[in-house]
């Protein structure tokens, strides 16, 4: 076999043997977000490049090194979204959602694109679950957001994630802090990487997030922003912690978290795992009180987080978490001859319409091969149809677990099958969850 090409570096396929796991975590996330009042928003996979330059920040790694940017046939500069927030804010503004009752809470599941060095937990196409809450300044909003992420991890029974929080202040406290950082890095300017030397004047906080070993070693002793918070930011941060305490959500303060995107203010947080190697941050987020204004809208204090699906699945695998297996095939209809095949098509069509999982032979295989396939599918019931059964008008439904067969008149088959299958499902659930009888 000579493949003409393979999947592009840094991308991956999710096969049916795995995709049920993605579906399970994604459905759990959307359901819990819904409980918190976050409802789905869908935005395009590509946007005008300037949205990300302004929204993510043009001194960030994402914008400087990682974006998939190209010119379309109309000469526009287009970028595949590297993250979900900028697009959500654009949609919030474009559709005038700021005129609606605040807060506006949205959630999304999206693919993201970043030109990074692929490794475990770092892909060029990856997927995020994210939420954004627009128009909420109170510390309770920060705690609610963190509470949502925590509830998701609890529901998925993930244990080895720790929550780290920090406050990176507002433009007022940042003035002083920037000055302190500049003074600190200036002394060792020549040792910094080229990108960070450029960042020194424009945005010295970005140096704290540089992945180069030399820069991060220097950054390790840099002044921390917590020491420079203004009174209002300090009070806000204290109140966020008081809420988390009240919600019994454990956390630690990590004054070194700055996050990789420029728009953050005040609270920033990460959920980190130490069981999946260097790419340990599964979820990151925080407050971005200035972003909506930055993108041309009214002053709208807001916040959000994004959670990497692939990294989350790595953590779940490393913890040996079991995923609910998809329901097996309920009925397999094996057939001999064309009349039987037509009858099988008819029964399958009716039962599938009633929401039963039914399969029949579509490969013209021998009866033996069909039954082997039914076994592979894990069919709970089988039915063998040939001219004989059709002439007699009596079908034998076999329960594959107990081995018992039940004779059913052809005319009653659909109805009787549904009753039998439902009863079997109930028994199965009762056995699994130890549910009581009718009492
Ligand atoms: P990192 O420091 O690991 O590069 P980041 O700060 O760039 O992460 P965010 O922009 O905050 O990450 O994205 C939120 C989440 O998306 C991350 O915590 C991670 O789970 C996931 N993520 C980010 N980049 C990638 C990637 N290249 N491949 C897979 N998942 C990613
Ligand atoms: Mg990154």
Short mmCIF file of N, CA and C and ligand atoms in Angstrom, two decimals, residues 61-62 66 114 116 122 126 209 211 259-261 311, ligand 2:
data_model
loop_
_atom_site.label_atom_id
_atom_site.label_comp_id
_atom_site.label_asym_id
_atom_site.label_seq_id
_atom_site.Cartn_x
_atom_site.Cartn_y
_atom_site.Cartn_z
N UNK A 61 3.94 35.00 22.55
CA UNK A 61 4.47 33.90 21.74
C UNK A 61 3.46 33.51 20.67
N UNK A 62 2.19 33.46 21.07
CA UNK A 62 1.14 33.01 20.14
C UNK A 62 1.18 33.87 18.88
N UNK A 66 3.40 31.66 16.64
CA UNK A 66 2.63 30.42 16.51
C UNK A 66 1.42 30.48 15.57
N UNK A 114 -1.93 26.26 16.39
CA UNK A 114 -0.71 26.98 16.76
C UNK A 114 0.48 26.26 16.18
N UNK A 116 3.53 25.12 16.75
CA UNK A 116 4.44 24.85 17.86
C UNK A 116 5.21 23.58 17.56
N UNK A 122 1.26 18.65 23.17
CA UNK A 122 1.43 19.89 22.40
C UNK A 122 1.26 19.59 20.92
N UNK A 126 -5.29 21.43 18.07
CA UNK A 126 -5.76 20.84 19.32
C UNK A 126 -7.16 21.37 19.61
N UNK A 209 7.15 34.67 30.83
CA UNK A 209 6.45 33.53 30.23
C UNK A 209 7.29 32.86 29.14
N UNK A 211 9.76 30.53 27.13
CA UNK A 211 10.07 29.12 27.35
C UNK A 211 11.57 28.84 27.25
N UNK A 259 0.37 33.86 32.70
CA UNK A 259 -0.40 33.46 31.53
C UNK A 259 0.20 34.00 30.24
N UNK A 260 -0.02 33.24 29.16
CA UNK A 260 0.66 33.54 27.90
C UNK A 260 -0.04 34.56 27.01
N UNK A 261 -1.20 35.03 27.40
CA UNK A 261 -1.92 35.96 26.54
C UNK A 261 -1.92 37.33 27.22
N UNK A 311 -4.91 17.33 26.49
CA UNK A 311 -4.16 17.21 27.75
C UNK A 311 -5.03 16.61 28.85
MG1 LIG B 2 1.60 28.07 24.54
#
